[in-house]
Coordinates of C-alpha atoms in Angstrom, one line a residue:
M26 CA -23.6 53.0 -36.0
S27 CA -23.2 53.3 -33.0
A28 CA -25.7 51.8 -30.1
R29 CA -27.8 54.7 -28.5
P30 CA -30.5 55.6 -26.6
N31 CA -33.5 55.5 -29.3
T32 CA -36.3 57.7 -29.3
G33 CA -38.0 55.5 -31.1
P34 CA -39.2 55.5 -34.8
T35 CA -42.9 55.2 -33.8
G36 CA -45.0 55.7 -30.7
D37 CA -43.7 57.4 -28.0
M38 CA -40.4 55.9 -26.9
S39 CA -38.7 59.1 -25.5
D40 CA -37.5 57.2 -22.2
Q41 CA -36.8 54.1 -24.2
L42 CA -33.3 52.8 -24.0
V43 CA -33.0 51.0 -27.2
A44 CA -29.8 50.0 -29.0
P45 CA -30.2 50.1 -32.5
P46 CA -29.3 47.6 -35.2
E47 CA -26.3 46.0 -35.7
L48 CA -24.1 45.3 -38.5
I49 CA -21.9 41.7 -37.5
V50 CA -19.5 40.4 -40.3
I51 CA -17.5 37.3 -39.0
A52 CA -14.2 36.7 -41.2
K53 CA -13.1 33.0 -41.9
Q54 CA -10.2 32.4 -39.8
E55 CA -7.1 31.3 -43.2
K56 CA -7.9 34.4 -44.9
A57 CA -6.6 36.0 -41.4
L58 CA -8.3 39.6 -42.5
R59 CA -6.6 42.5 -41.3
A60 CA -8.7 45.8 -41.9
H61 CA -7.0 48.9 -42.3
R62 CA -8.8 52.1 -43.4
D63 CA -7.9 51.7 -47.1
G64 CA -10.0 48.4 -46.9
V65 CA -8.7 45.3 -46.1
G66 CA -5.5 42.2 -46.9
S67 CA -4.5 39.5 -44.9
A68 CA -2.0 38.3 -43.0
S69 CA -1.4 34.8 -44.4
G70 CA -1.4 36.0 -48.0
E71 CA -4.5 35.0 -48.7
D72 CA -6.5 36.7 -51.8
V73 CA -9.0 39.3 -50.3
S74 CA -9.2 41.3 -53.4
G75 CA -13.1 40.2 -53.8
L76 CA -13.9 42.0 -50.5
S77 CA -11.8 45.2 -50.6
S78 CA -13.2 45.9 -54.1
F79 CA -16.5 45.4 -53.0
L80 CA -15.4 47.4 -49.3
A81 CA -14.9 50.4 -52.0
D82 CA -17.5 50.0 -54.6
E83 CA -19.9 50.6 -51.9
D84 CA -18.1 52.5 -50.0
L85 CA -17.9 50.7 -46.8
R86 CA -15.4 49.7 -43.3
L87 CA -14.6 46.8 -41.8
E88 CA -14.0 47.7 -38.0
P89 CA -12.9 45.3 -35.4
L90 CA -16.2 44.7 -32.8
F91 CA -13.9 44.2 -30.2
G92 CA -12.1 47.1 -30.4
A93 CA -8.3 46.4 -31.2
S94 CA -6.4 45.6 -34.2
E95 CA -6.4 41.9 -34.5
E96 CA -3.0 41.1 -33.5
T97 CA -3.6 42.8 -30.5
L98 CA -7.3 40.7 -29.9
Q99 CA -5.5 37.4 -30.4
R100 CA -2.7 38.4 -28.2
Q101 CA -4.8 39.0 -25.2
T102 CA -6.7 35.5 -26.1
A103 CA -3.1 33.8 -26.1
T104 CA -2.4 34.9 -22.9
L105 CA -5.4 33.6 -20.9
A106 CA -4.8 29.3 -19.5
P107 CA -8.2 27.6 -22.1
A108 CA -11.2 27.2 -19.1
A109 CA -12.6 24.3 -19.3
E110 CA -15.8 25.1 -18.8
A111 CA -16.0 26.8 -21.9
G112 CA -14.3 25.2 -24.2
D113 CA -11.5 26.5 -26.3
L114 CA -11.2 30.4 -25.9
P115 CA -12.6 32.1 -28.4
D116 CA -11.0 34.1 -31.7
L117 CA -12.0 37.9 -31.5
S118 CA -10.3 38.8 -33.7
I119 CA -12.4 37.7 -36.7
Y120 CA -15.5 40.4 -35.5
Y121 CA -16.7 43.1 -37.4
R122 CA -19.0 45.3 -37.6
V123 CA -20.2 48.0 -40.6
E124 CA -22.1 51.0 -40.7
A125 CA -24.4 51.2 -42.8
P126 CA -27.9 52.9 -43.4
P127 CA -30.8 51.2 -41.3
D128 CA -32.2 50.1 -44.3
R129 CA -29.5 48.7 -46.3
L130 CA -28.5 46.6 -43.4
E131 CA -30.5 43.3 -44.1
E132 CA -28.8 43.4 -47.9
L133 CA -25.8 44.0 -46.8
A134 CA -25.6 41.0 -44.4
M135 CA -26.9 38.9 -47.4
R136 CA -24.5 39.9 -50.2
F137 CA -21.2 40.0 -47.3
A138 CA -22.3 36.5 -46.5
E139 CA -21.9 35.6 -50.0
M140 CA -18.5 35.8 -50.6
D141 CA -15.2 33.9 -49.9
E142 CA -13.7 35.3 -47.4
I143 CA -16.7 35.7 -44.9
E144 CA -17.8 32.1 -42.3
G145 CA -20.9 34.5 -41.5
A146 CA -22.9 38.5 -41.4
Y147 CA -25.8 38.7 -39.9
V148 CA -28.0 41.9 -38.2
Q149 CA -27.6 41.6 -34.6
P150 CA -31.2 43.1 -33.7
I151 CA -32.4 46.3 -31.3
S152 CA -30.9 45.5 -27.3
A153 CA -33.0 46.8 -24.5
P154 CA -32.8 46.7 -20.4
P155 CA -34.4 43.9 -19.6
A156 CA -37.8 46.3 -18.3
V157 CA -40.2 45.1 -21.2
A158 CA -42.2 42.7 -21.5
M159 CA -44.4 41.8 -25.0
G160 CA -47.4 42.3 -23.9
T161 CA -50.9 44.1 -25.8
E162 CA -50.0 47.5 -25.3
E163 CA -50.0 50.0 -27.8
Q164 CA -46.7 51.0 -28.1
T165 CA -44.3 49.7 -30.3
I166 CA -40.7 50.1 -31.7
V167 CA -39.0 48.8 -34.9
V168 CA -36.6 45.3 -35.4
S169 CA -35.6 46.6 -38.8
T170 CA -38.5 46.8 -40.9
E171 CA -41.1 44.8 -38.3
E172 CA -42.7 46.8 -35.5
V173 CA -43.0 44.7 -32.1
E174 CA -45.5 45.3 -30.1
I175 CA -44.3 46.0 -26.4
Q176 CA -45.4 46.2 -22.7
R177 CA -43.0 48.9 -20.0
L178 CA -43.0 47.3 -16.7
N179 CA -41.2 49.6 -15.1
D180 CA -43.0 52.5 -15.7
M181 CA -43.4 54.2 -12.0
Q182 CA -44.4 57.8 -12.0
P183 CA -41.4 59.9 -9.1
S184 CA -44.0 61.1 -6.0
G185 CA -44.4 64.7 -6.8
E186 CA -43.7 65.2 -2.9
A187 CA -41.0 66.7 -1.4
P188 CA -38.6 64.2 0.2
P189 CA -38.7 64.3 4.5
A190 CA -35.0 66.3 5.8
M191 CA -34.0 62.7 6.3
T192 CA -34.4 59.7 4.0
P193 CA -36.0 57.0 6.2
D194 CA -34.5 53.7 6.9
F195 CA -36.6 51.3 3.9
T196 CA -34.3 48.2 4.2
A197 CA -37.5 46.6 6.5
R198 CA -39.0 46.5 2.7
Q199 CA -36.1 44.8 1.4
A200 CA -37.3 41.3 2.1
Y201 CA -35.3 39.4 -0.3
L202 CA -32.6 40.4 2.0
N203 CA -33.9 37.9 5.0
A204 CA -34.0 34.1 5.8
A205 CA -35.0 32.1 3.0
P206 CA -37.3 30.8 1.8
T207 CA -38.6 34.6 1.5
G208 CA -35.3 35.8 0.7
I209 CA -31.5 34.8 0.1
D210 CA -30.2 35.5 3.7
A211 CA -27.6 37.9 2.7
R212 CA -28.1 39.3 6.7
Y213 CA -26.6 36.2 7.6
A214 CA -23.9 36.5 5.2
W215 CA -23.4 40.1 7.0
T216 CA -22.2 38.2 10.0
L217 CA -19.7 36.6 8.0
P218 CA -15.8 37.8 7.2
G219 CA -15.9 39.1 4.2
G220 CA -19.7 38.3 3.5
R221 CA -20.9 41.7 2.3
G222 CA -19.0 41.2 -1.2
S223 CA -15.4 43.0 0.4
G224 CA -12.4 42.4 -2.3
V225 CA -14.9 41.3 -5.3
R226 CA -15.2 44.3 -7.9
V227 CA -18.7 43.8 -10.3
I228 CA -18.9 45.8 -13.7
D229 CA -22.9 46.2 -14.6
C230 CA -23.3 45.7 -18.6
E231 CA -26.0 48.4 -19.4
W232 CA -26.6 52.2 -20.5
G233 CA -27.3 54.6 -17.9
W234 CA -26.2 54.9 -14.1
R235 CA -27.1 57.6 -11.4
F236 CA -23.8 57.3 -9.5
N237 CA -23.8 60.5 -7.3
H238 CA -27.1 59.1 -5.7
E239 CA -27.2 59.3 -1.9
D240 CA -27.0 55.7 -0.8
L241 CA -24.4 55.1 -4.2
M242 CA -21.5 57.1 -2.6
Q243 CA -18.9 53.7 -1.4
N244 CA -17.2 51.6 -3.4
Q245 CA -18.9 53.0 -6.5
G246 CA -16.1 53.0 -9.9
G247 CA -18.6 55.3 -12.3
V248 CA -18.5 54.3 -16.1
V249 CA -15.5 52.5 -17.1
A250 CA -16.3 52.0 -20.5
G251 CA -19.1 54.0 -23.3
V252 CA -21.0 57.0 -22.0
N253 CA -23.5 57.1 -19.2
A254 CA -26.9 57.7 -20.7
T255 CA -29.8 60.6 -19.8
D256 CA -32.1 57.6 -18.6
D257 CA -30.7 56.4 -15.9
N258 CA -33.1 55.0 -13.2
H259 CA -32.7 51.3 -14.2
G260 CA -29.1 51.2 -13.9
T261 CA -29.6 53.4 -10.7
A262 CA -31.8 50.7 -8.6
V263 CA -29.6 47.9 -10.4
L264 CA -26.3 50.3 -8.5
G265 CA -28.6 49.9 -5.4
E266 CA -29.8 46.0 -5.3
I267 CA -26.2 45.1 -5.2
S268 CA -24.2 48.1 -3.6
G269 CA -26.5 50.4 -2.1
D270 CA -24.3 51.9 0.9
G271 CA -24.4 50.3 5.1
N272 CA -25.8 53.7 6.5
P273 CA -29.2 54.3 8.8
F274 CA -31.2 55.3 6.1
G275 CA -32.6 54.4 2.3
I276 CA -31.6 50.8 1.6
T277 CA -29.0 48.4 1.4
G278 CA -27.4 46.8 -1.0
I279 CA -26.9 43.1 -0.4
A280 CA -23.0 43.1 -0.8
E281 CA -22.7 46.7 0.2
Q282 CA -18.7 46.7 0.4
A283 CA -17.9 45.2 -3.3
W284 CA -16.8 48.1 -5.6
I285 CA -19.2 48.1 -8.4
G286 CA -18.6 49.6 -12.1
A287 CA -20.5 50.0 -14.9
A288 CA -20.2 49.5 -19.3
S289 CA -22.1 51.5 -21.6
F290 CA -24.0 49.9 -24.3
T291 CA -25.4 53.4 -25.4
T292 CA -21.6 53.5 -27.2
L293 CA -21.0 50.5 -27.4
P294 CA -22.0 47.5 -28.8
S295 CA -23.1 44.9 -26.6
P296 CA -20.1 41.9 -27.3
T297 CA -17.3 45.3 -27.1
A298 CA -19.0 46.5 -23.6
I299 CA -18.4 42.6 -22.3
K300 CA -15.1 42.4 -23.3
A301 CA -14.5 45.7 -22.2
A302 CA -15.8 44.7 -18.5
A303 CA -13.5 41.8 -18.6
D304 CA -10.1 43.0 -19.8
R305 CA -11.1 45.0 -16.1
L306 CA -11.7 42.2 -14.1
G307 CA -10.3 39.6 -13.0
P308 CA -10.8 35.6 -11.6
G309 CA -13.5 35.4 -9.0
D310 CA -15.1 38.8 -9.9
I311 CA -18.4 39.4 -11.6
I312 CA -19.9 41.3 -15.3
L313 CA -23.7 41.9 -15.2
L314 CA -25.7 41.9 -18.4
E315 CA -29.2 44.0 -18.0
I316 CA -30.0 43.4 -21.3
H317 CA -32.5 41.0 -23.6
R318 CA -32.3 41.2 -27.4
V319 CA -35.8 40.9 -29.7
G320 CA -35.3 37.2 -31.3
P321 CA -36.5 36.0 -34.2
R322 CA -40.4 35.1 -33.1
S323 CA -40.2 39.5 -31.6
R324 CA -40.0 38.0 -28.7
W325 CA -37.1 39.1 -26.0
L326 CA -34.0 36.8 -25.0
P327 CA -30.6 36.6 -23.7
I328 CA -28.2 37.9 -25.3
E329 CA -25.7 34.5 -26.1
W330 CA -27.9 33.7 -28.3
W331 CA -26.0 36.0 -31.2
P332 CA -22.3 35.0 -31.9
A333 CA -20.3 38.0 -31.5
D334 CA -21.9 38.4 -27.6
F335 CA -21.3 34.1 -27.1
D336 CA -18.0 34.4 -27.5
A337 CA -17.5 37.6 -25.7
I338 CA -19.0 36.2 -22.7
R339 CA -16.9 33.1 -23.1
Y340 CA -14.1 35.1 -23.3
A341 CA -15.1 37.0 -20.0
V342 CA -15.4 32.9 -18.3
G343 CA -12.4 32.0 -19.9
K344 CA -10.6 34.8 -18.0
G345 CA -12.0 33.7 -14.2
I346 CA -14.8 35.9 -14.7
I347 CA -18.7 35.0 -13.7
V348 CA -21.0 36.7 -16.0
V349 CA -24.5 36.8 -14.9
E350 CA -27.0 37.0 -17.9
A351 CA -30.5 38.3 -17.1
A352 CA -32.5 35.4 -18.7
G353 CA -35.0 38.1 -21.0
N354 CA -38.5 39.0 -20.2
G355 CA -40.2 37.6 -23.5
G356 CA -42.4 34.8 -21.3
E357 CA -40.4 31.8 -24.1
N358 CA -39.6 28.7 -23.2
L359 CA -36.3 28.7 -24.2
D360 CA -36.2 24.5 -24.8
D361 CA -38.5 25.4 -28.1
P362 CA -36.6 23.4 -30.8
F363 CA -37.3 26.6 -33.0
Y364 CA -33.7 28.2 -31.1
N365 CA -31.8 24.9 -32.9
T366 CA -32.3 27.1 -36.3
P367 CA -30.3 30.0 -36.6
Q368 CA -30.6 33.2 -37.6
Q369 CA -29.5 34.0 -41.5
G370 CA -26.6 35.0 -41.6
F371 CA -24.8 33.2 -38.5
P372 CA -22.1 30.7 -39.1
A373 CA -21.9 27.7 -39.9
S374 CA -20.5 26.5 -36.7
W375 CA -23.3 28.3 -34.6
R376 CA -25.2 25.4 -32.6
N377 CA -27.9 26.9 -30.5
P378 CA -26.5 27.8 -27.0
F379 CA -29.9 26.9 -24.8
N380 CA -29.6 23.3 -26.0
P381 CA -27.5 22.1 -22.6
A382 CA -26.1 19.0 -25.9
N383 CA -24.7 22.5 -27.1
P384 CA -21.5 24.0 -25.8
S385 CA -22.2 26.6 -23.0
S386 CA -21.2 30.5 -22.6
G387 CA -20.3 29.3 -19.3
A388 CA -22.6 32.4 -18.2
V389 CA -25.0 32.3 -15.0
M390 CA -29.1 32.7 -16.3
A391 CA -31.1 34.0 -13.9
G392 CA -34.7 33.9 -13.9
A393 CA -37.6 36.1 -13.0
G394 CA -39.6 34.7 -10.2
N395 CA -42.7 36.0 -7.8
P396 CA -41.9 37.7 -4.3
P397 CA -43.8 35.9 -1.6
S398 CA -47.5 37.2 -1.4
G399 CA -48.2 39.7 0.5
T400 CA -45.3 41.9 -0.5
H401 CA -45.8 45.3 0.1
G402 CA -49.6 44.6 1.0
M403 CA -49.3 43.4 -2.5
T404 CA -51.4 39.2 -3.1
Q405 CA -51.4 40.3 -7.1
F406 CA -49.0 42.2 -9.1
G407 CA -48.5 42.5 -12.6
G408 CA -51.0 40.2 -13.6
D409 CA -49.7 37.4 -11.5
V410 CA -50.8 35.9 -8.4
L411 CA -48.5 36.3 -6.0
V412 CA -47.1 32.6 -5.8
D413 CA -43.6 32.7 -3.8
R414 CA -41.2 31.6 -6.0
A415 CA -43.4 30.8 -8.6
R416 CA -42.0 32.2 -12.4
C417 CA -43.2 35.3 -12.8
N418 CA -45.6 35.4 -15.9
F419 CA -42.9 37.3 -18.2
S420 CA -39.8 35.5 -17.5
N421 CA -38.3 33.5 -20.4
Y422 CA -37.7 29.9 -18.8
G423 CA -36.1 26.4 -19.6
S424 CA -32.6 23.9 -18.9
R425 CA -30.8 26.8 -19.5
V426 CA -31.6 28.5 -16.8
D427 CA -29.8 28.6 -13.5
A428 CA -31.4 30.3 -10.3
Q429 CA -33.7 33.4 -9.5
G430 CA -34.3 36.1 -8.3
W431 CA -37.4 38.7 -6.8
G432 CA -39.1 39.4 -10.5
W433 CA -41.6 41.8 -9.1
L434 CA -41.6 44.7 -6.4
V435 CA -38.3 45.5 -5.6
T436 CA -37.3 48.0 -3.0
T437 CA -34.1 50.3 -4.2
T438 CA -32.2 53.1 -5.5
G439 CA -33.7 54.9 -8.2
Y440 CA -37.5 55.6 -10.1
G441 CA -38.8 58.1 -7.1
D442 CA -42.9 56.2 -6.3
L443 CA -41.0 55.0 -2.9
Q444 CA -40.2 58.9 -2.7
G445 CA -39.5 61.1 -5.0
S446 CA -38.9 65.1 -5.2
P447 CA -41.4 67.8 -7.0
P448 CA -41.2 68.5 -11.0
P449 CA -38.4 70.5 -12.2
P450 CA -36.6 72.3 -11.1
D451 CA -36.8 71.1 -7.8
S452 CA -36.5 67.4 -8.9
N453 CA -33.7 66.1 -7.5
K454 CA -32.8 62.1 -8.1
D455 CA -30.3 61.5 -6.0
L456 CA -33.0 61.1 -3.5
W457 CA -35.0 58.7 -6.0
Y458 CA -36.4 55.2 -4.4
T459 CA -38.7 52.7 -5.6
D460 CA -40.8 50.0 -4.4
R461 CA -41.7 48.4 -7.2
F462 CA -39.2 47.8 -9.8
S463 CA -39.0 44.5 -11.6
G464 CA -38.2 41.7 -14.4
T465 CA -35.7 39.7 -15.5
S466 CA -34.1 43.5 -14.5
S467 CA -34.5 43.2 -11.2
A468 CA -33.7 39.3 -11.1
S469 CA -30.5 38.7 -12.2
P470 CA -28.6 42.1 -8.9
I471 CA -29.5 39.7 -6.8
V472 CA -28.0 36.3 -8.1
V473 CA -24.9 38.7 -8.6
G474 CA -25.4 40.1 -5.1
A475 CA -25.4 36.1 -3.6
L476 CA -23.2 35.5 -5.6
A477 CA -20.3 38.5 -4.3
C478 CA -21.5 38.0 -1.2
V479 CA -19.9 34.1 -1.3
Q480 CA -16.7 35.2 -3.5
G481 CA -16.1 37.8 -0.5
V482 CA -15.9 35.4 1.9
L483 CA -14.1 32.5 0.5
K484 CA -11.3 35.4 -0.2
A485 CA -11.5 36.6 3.6
R486 CA -10.3 32.9 4.1
G487 CA -7.5 32.9 1.6
R488 CA -9.6 30.4 -0.2
I489 CA -9.4 31.0 -4.5
P490 CA -13.5 32.4 -5.5
L491 CA -15.6 30.5 -7.2
S492 CA -14.9 29.7 -10.7
P493 CA -18.0 30.2 -13.3
A494 CA -18.8 26.4 -13.3
R495 CA -18.9 25.4 -10.2
A496 CA -21.0 29.2 -9.0
R497 CA -23.8 27.7 -11.8
E498 CA -23.3 24.2 -10.0
L499 CA -23.5 25.8 -6.5
L500 CA -26.2 28.1 -7.5
R501 CA -28.4 24.3 -8.9
A502 CA -27.6 22.2 -6.2
T503 CA -28.6 25.0 -3.3
G504 CA -31.6 27.0 -2.7
S505 CA -35.3 28.0 -1.9
P506 CA -36.7 25.6 -4.5
Q507 CA -39.2 27.3 -7.6
Q508 CA -42.9 26.9 -6.9
D509 CA -45.9 26.5 -8.5
G510 CA -47.8 29.4 -9.7
P511 CA -51.2 29.8 -12.1
G512 CA -50.7 28.5 -15.6
R513 CA -46.8 28.8 -14.2
P514 CA -45.6 25.0 -13.4
R515 CA -42.1 24.7 -11.7
S516 CA -41.4 22.3 -14.6
Q517 CA -41.4 25.6 -16.3
R518 CA -37.5 26.1 -15.1
I519 CA -36.3 29.1 -13.5
G520 CA -33.9 27.8 -10.6
N521 CA -34.1 28.3 -7.0
R522 CA -33.8 31.4 -5.4
P523 CA -30.2 31.7 -3.5
N524 CA -29.8 30.7 -0.5
L525 CA -26.2 32.2 1.5
R526 CA -27.2 30.0 5.1
Q527 CA -27.1 27.3 2.1
L528 CA -24.5 28.4 -0.3
I529 CA -21.7 29.5 1.7
P530 CA -21.2 26.3 3.0
A531 CA -21.2 24.9 0.4
A532 CA -18.4 27.0 -1.2
L533 CA -16.7 26.2 1.8
Q534 CA -16.5 22.5 2.3
T535 CA -13.7 20.1 1.6
G536 CA -13.7 16.9 0.5
Q537 CA -11.4 14.2 -1.7
W538 CA -11.9 12.4 -4.4
V539 CA -10.0 10.2 -6.6
G540 CA -9.9 9.5 -11.0
V541 CA -8.0 8.8 -13.5
Q542 CA -6.7 12.0 -15.5
F543 CA -4.9 11.1 -18.7
T544 CA -3.6 7.9 -20.3
G545 CA -1.2 7.3 -22.8
T546 CA 2.1 5.2 -24.1
V547 CA 5.6 5.8 -23.9
P548 CA 8.2 4.4 -26.8
A549 CA 10.9 2.1 -25.7
N550 CA 13.7 3.5 -23.5
A551 CA 12.3 7.0 -23.9
S552 CA 10.7 9.7 -21.8
R553 CA 6.9 11.5 -22.3
R554 CA 6.0 14.3 -20.8
W555 CA 2.5 15.2 -20.6
F556 CA 1.0 18.6 -18.5
T557 CA -3.0 19.3 -16.7
F558 CA -3.9 23.0 -16.2
R559 CA -6.2 25.0 -14.1
W560 CA -6.0 22.1 -10.6
P561 CA -6.8 25.2 -7.7
A562 CA -3.7 26.2 -6.3
H563 CA -5.6 25.6 -2.6
W564 CA -6.5 22.1 -3.4
H565 CA -3.9 19.6 -1.8
V566 CA -3.4 16.6 -5.5
A567 CA -0.9 13.5 -5.1
W568 CA 0.0 12.4 -8.2
T569 CA 0.7 8.3 -9.1
V570 CA 1.9 6.9 -12.6
V571 CA 0.9 3.1 -13.4
P572 CA 1.7 0.7 -16.5
T573 CA -1.4 -0.4 -18.0
T574 CA 1.2 -3.1 -19.8
P575 CA 1.8 -6.2 -17.8
Q576 CA 5.9 -7.0 -17.8
P577 CA 6.9 -8.7 -14.7
G578 CA 10.6 -8.9 -13.8
A579 CA 11.5 -5.2 -12.7
P580 CA 10.1 -1.3 -13.1
Q581 CA 8.8 -0.2 -15.5
I582 CA 8.0 3.5 -15.4
K583 CA 10.0 6.4 -13.2
W584 CA 7.8 9.6 -13.3
E585 CA 8.1 12.8 -12.0
V586 CA 6.2 15.8 -11.3
G587 CA 6.8 19.9 -12.2
V588 CA 4.1 22.4 -11.0
E589 CA 4.0 25.8 -12.6
R590 CA 1.5 28.2 -10.9
A591 CA 0.4 29.2 -14.4
E592 CA -1.6 32.0 -12.7
D593 CA -2.2 33.3 -9.2
A594 CA -5.9 30.8 -8.6
F595 CA -4.6 28.0 -10.8
I596 CA -1.9 25.5 -10.7
T597 CA -0.3 23.7 -14.0
Y598 CA 1.6 19.9 -13.1
W599 CA 3.7 18.9 -16.1
I600 CA 4.2 14.9 -15.2
T601 CA 7.6 13.6 -17.1
I602 CA 7.8 9.5 -17.8
T603 CA 10.2 7.5 -18.4
N604 CA 10.0 3.7 -20.0
L605 CA 12.5 1.7 -18.6
T606 CA 12.0 -1.2 -20.6
G607 CA 13.0 -2.0 -24.0
T608 CA 9.1 -2.1 -25.2
E609 CA 6.3 0.1 -25.1
V610 CA 4.6 0.6 -22.6
G611 CA 0.9 2.2 -21.1
I612 CA 0.7 4.7 -18.6
E613 CA -2.1 5.2 -17.1
A614 CA -1.8 8.6 -14.7
R615 CA -3.8 8.7 -11.0
Y616 CA -4.8 11.8 -8.9
A617 CA -5.7 12.1 -5.2
V618 CA -7.4 15.4 -4.3
L619 CA -7.2 15.0 -0.5
G620 CA -8.8 18.4 0.4
W621 CA -10.4 20.8 -1.0

């Protein structure tokens, strides 16, 4: 069952992009399943006859979720150096999808989960662009067998008026480009070499885009995975925020010199699209996840709560790619202990990724904050009294959220309420602009744009780009602080708004520190070798090894340091330590970073 635009079984949802539920099956690693057209086998010789018979009796097939054979997926992961910030890299070869009638998915998930070969099986609920919020309007979508009310955020309509012969310059309306605290001070970044995102690659993961828009003609990579949806306003608005062309008309993107492409959920499940995007990018590049999913409380949640999406994000982060994930528009407290309880069918190893005590996906999570009062003449909008940087009423919040962007009233490409066109046949969506793009949908591209500016500056100076962990660290340590709003205290964390005048110098600063990397023992008259990996290549590191076992009278150890350029951006150090004595010696390997 492919993810595709869904007209919706109830209500008038003909223009709502929705990916339908998916049945995800997770095999036990030790079973080494190998799916084929006629059933399944085991590469390790395990007995999988029970699963094979079930598939045959039900006329079902296991399809590798990540779009390649199990062996290929294992080889791809094995080529990546383990990323400390993401923990051990995930085994994507154990994930499968099963196509079946929607009314049977829950039943089949329970039956799969009972099998000896299976670690978990769950129904991944509907997904949508983060452009809707839970509310009271009389529109519904069906989540499995349950109806869920939604409220549309971006319901703008084209003006219906013929555009002028030349599109005006709307950049004065893009106050999010301005100096902090109003904006992120993109205009400061633009004064620096690389500060418009040059050399950086970005892939937006969602549904549809209009790559032939008049203001999206430069540095556009088109759809690199999946199929473009016909409803393209949302994606077009996202593209404009990040990469709107630098020209005398329309809008200008925050990082308009960055290359930008798209991976579509229209024909690909979200985890599959994330991996496809990651396989086209390298360290320091950026993936944007413009998607949220209905959770167990019928509220929109970030997609990392579901195991397959979590591991797809970890795969990307393990490649050194920064993933920016919309926090979602459910108005939910992600710190609620309720989310520690797994959905039925999740594997026993699952831990709530919103809880900072548990392993993290490594993604930057972006919440939505108010723009300043007076934006486009507004002091209130969407039920919010506009207090700059206060949490938007729809935005999810919690300790997991790293940074915020504008969640209301973003001026960008698409929709046509700022500049539209007459009704068909005279309409021309390539000329459409909006003043009201909103949601964590509008917030997360602002964070992406800021990061792309930083990466461009680093690349222009020959420095390695920010790692995913460093990006999260700096976003939390810099920026314009969140503020209290009526009924929305800053304790409902959405983080700071990026401030490039702070963020870029913080990324460029150098320093030094020392520490102990490892300890161990070396047997009498023997040598042992250790290695330590993913040291940034631009760091200057000196190594010293000292004995920790007192034995006066003569040297106890000697050491040699070998250096491997494991990747373009990272160094692996191989340290061989020789015990010169006839008794076992304890050792301590110390590093000194002289500049970074």
